[in-house]
């Protein structure tokens, strides 16, 4: 399973808990286990730390291993999560590539036209 799917899987589990009005801080290993991800404890902490760094989950101030979803995470999940974010990035890159090619072609055509006009001026004289 790729990283985006793991992050979305955990976020979906936390979102489901929010819908059940179960907003408790849970241990990162328990969250990944209940989200049916087969990862070790250190990877589960890395996954939840990434979600926290991105602002989608909060930690309990007394224990850095306990997490729960926050409102940013709820909205992010509803907007498609990391998979949608990755699609958006790819689409933006594709648009920029097309734009750059259009500029390159337009610049080339303008240069060729200028050379053509220069050639016509030389031939007239």
Coordinates of C-alpha atoms in Angstrom, one line a residue:
X1 CA 0.0 0.0 0.0
X2 CA 1.5 3.4 -0.9
X3 CA 1.9 6.2 1.6
X4 CA -1.1 8.2 0.3
X5 CA -3.4 5.2 0.8
X6 CA -2.1 4.6 4.3
X7 CA -2.7 8.2 5.3
X8 CA -6.2 8.3 3.7
X9 CA -7.0 4.9 5.4
X10 CA -6.1 6.2 8.8
X11 CA -7.9 9.5 8.2
X12 CA -11.0 7.7 7.1
X13 CA -10.9 5.6 10.3
X14 CA -10.6 8.8 12.4
X15 CA -13.4 10.4 10.4
X16 CA -15.7 7.4 11.0
X17 CA -14.9 7.7 14.7
X18 CA -15.9 11.4 14.5
X19 CA -19.2 10.5 12.9
X20 CA -19.9 8.0 15.7
X21 CA -19.1 10.9 18.1
X22 CA -16.2 9.0 19.5
X23 CA -13.7 11.9 19.8
X24 CA -11.2 10.3 22.2
X25 CA -7.4 10.4 21.9
X26 CA -6.2 6.9 20.8
X27 CA -2.8 5.4 20.7
X28 CA -1.3 5.5 17.2
X29 CA -0.8 1.7 17.1
X30 CA -4.4 1.2 18.1
X31 CA -5.6 3.6 15.5
X32 CA -3.7 1.8 12.7
X33 CA -4.7 -1.6 14.0
X34 CA -8.4 -0.6 14.1
X35 CA -8.0 1.0 10.6
X36 CA -6.9 -2.4 9.5
X37 CA -3.4 -1.4 8.5
X38 CA -0.8 -4.0 9.1
X39 CA 2.1 -1.7 10.2
X40 CA 4.5 -1.7 13.1
X41 CA 4.4 0.7 15.9
X42 CA 7.1 3.1 14.5
X43 CA 5.4 3.3 11.1
X44 CA 2.0 4.0 12.8
X45 CA 3.6 6.8 14.7
X46 CA 5.2 8.2 11.5
X47 CA 1.7 8.1 9.8
X48 CA 0.0 9.9 12.6
X49 CA 2.9 12.4 12.9
X50 CA 2.5 13.3 9.3
X51 CA -1.2 13.8 9.8
X52 CA -0.4 16.0 12.8
X53 CA 2.3 18.0 10.9
X54 CA -0.2 18.7 8.1
X55 CA -2.7 19.9 10.7
X56 CA -5.3 17.1 10.4
X57 CA -5.0 15.5 13.8
X58 CA -4.2 16.7 17.3
X59 CA -2.1 15.1 20.0
X60 CA -2.8 14.9 23.7
X61 CA -0.5 17.4 25.4
X62 CA 0.7 14.9 28.1
X63 CA 1.3 12.1 25.6
X64 CA 2.7 12.4 22.1
X65 CA 1.5 8.9 21.2
X66 CA -2.3 9.8 21.5
X67 CA -4.1 11.3 18.6
X68 CA -7.5 12.3 17.4
X69 CA -8.9 14.0 14.3
X70 CA -9.6 17.8 14.3
X71 CA -11.9 19.9 12.1
X72 CA -9.2 20.4 9.4
X73 CA -8.9 16.7 9.1
X74 CA -12.6 16.2 8.8
X75 CA -12.8 18.8 6.0
X76 CA -9.7 17.4 4.3
X77 CA -11.1 13.9 4.3
X78 CA -14.4 15.1 2.9
X79 CA -12.5 16.9 0.1
X80 CA -10.9 13.6 -1.0
X81 CA -7.8 13.4 1.2
X82 CA -4.3 12.8 0.1
X83 CA -5.3 10.9 -3.1
X84 CA -7.2 13.9 -4.3
X85 CA -4.4 16.2 -3.3
X86 CA -2.0 14.1 -5.3
X87 CA -4.4 14.2 -8.3
X88 CA -4.6 18.0 -8.0
X89 CA -0.8 18.3 -7.9
X90 CA -0.5 16.1 -11.0
X91 CA -3.2 18.1 -12.8
X92 CA -1.5 21.4 -12.0
X93 CA 1.9 20.1 -13.2
X94 CA 0.2 19.0 -16.4
X95 CA -1.4 22.4 -16.9
X96 CA 1.9 24.1 -16.3
X97 CA 3.7 21.8 -18.8
X98 CA 1.1 22.6 -21.5
X99 CA 1.4 26.3 -20.7
X100 CA 5.2 26.1 -21.0
X101 CA 4.9 24.3 -24.3
X102 CA 2.5 26.9 -25.7
X103 CA 4.9 29.6 -24.7
X104 CA 7.8 27.8 -26.4
X105 CA 5.8 27.2 -29.6
X106 CA 4.6 30.8 -29.6
X107 CA 8.1 32.2 -29.1
X108 CA 9.4 29.9 -31.8
X109 CA 6.8 31.0 -34.3
X110 CA 7.4 34.7 -33.4
X111 CA 11.2 34.2 -34.0
X112 CA 10.5 32.4 -37.3
X113 CA 8.2 35.2 -38.4
X114 CA 10.9 37.8 -37.5
X115 CA 13.5 35.8 -39.5
X116 CA 11.1 35.6 -42.4
X117 CA 10.5 39.3 -42.4
X118 CA 14.2 39.9 -42.2
X119 CA 14.8 37.6 -45.1
X120 CA 12.1 39.4 -47.2
X121 CA 13.8 42.8 -46.5
X122 CA 17.2 41.4 -47.6
X123 CA 15.7 39.9 -50.8
X124 CA 14.0 43.2 -51.8
X125 CA 17.3 45.1 -51.8

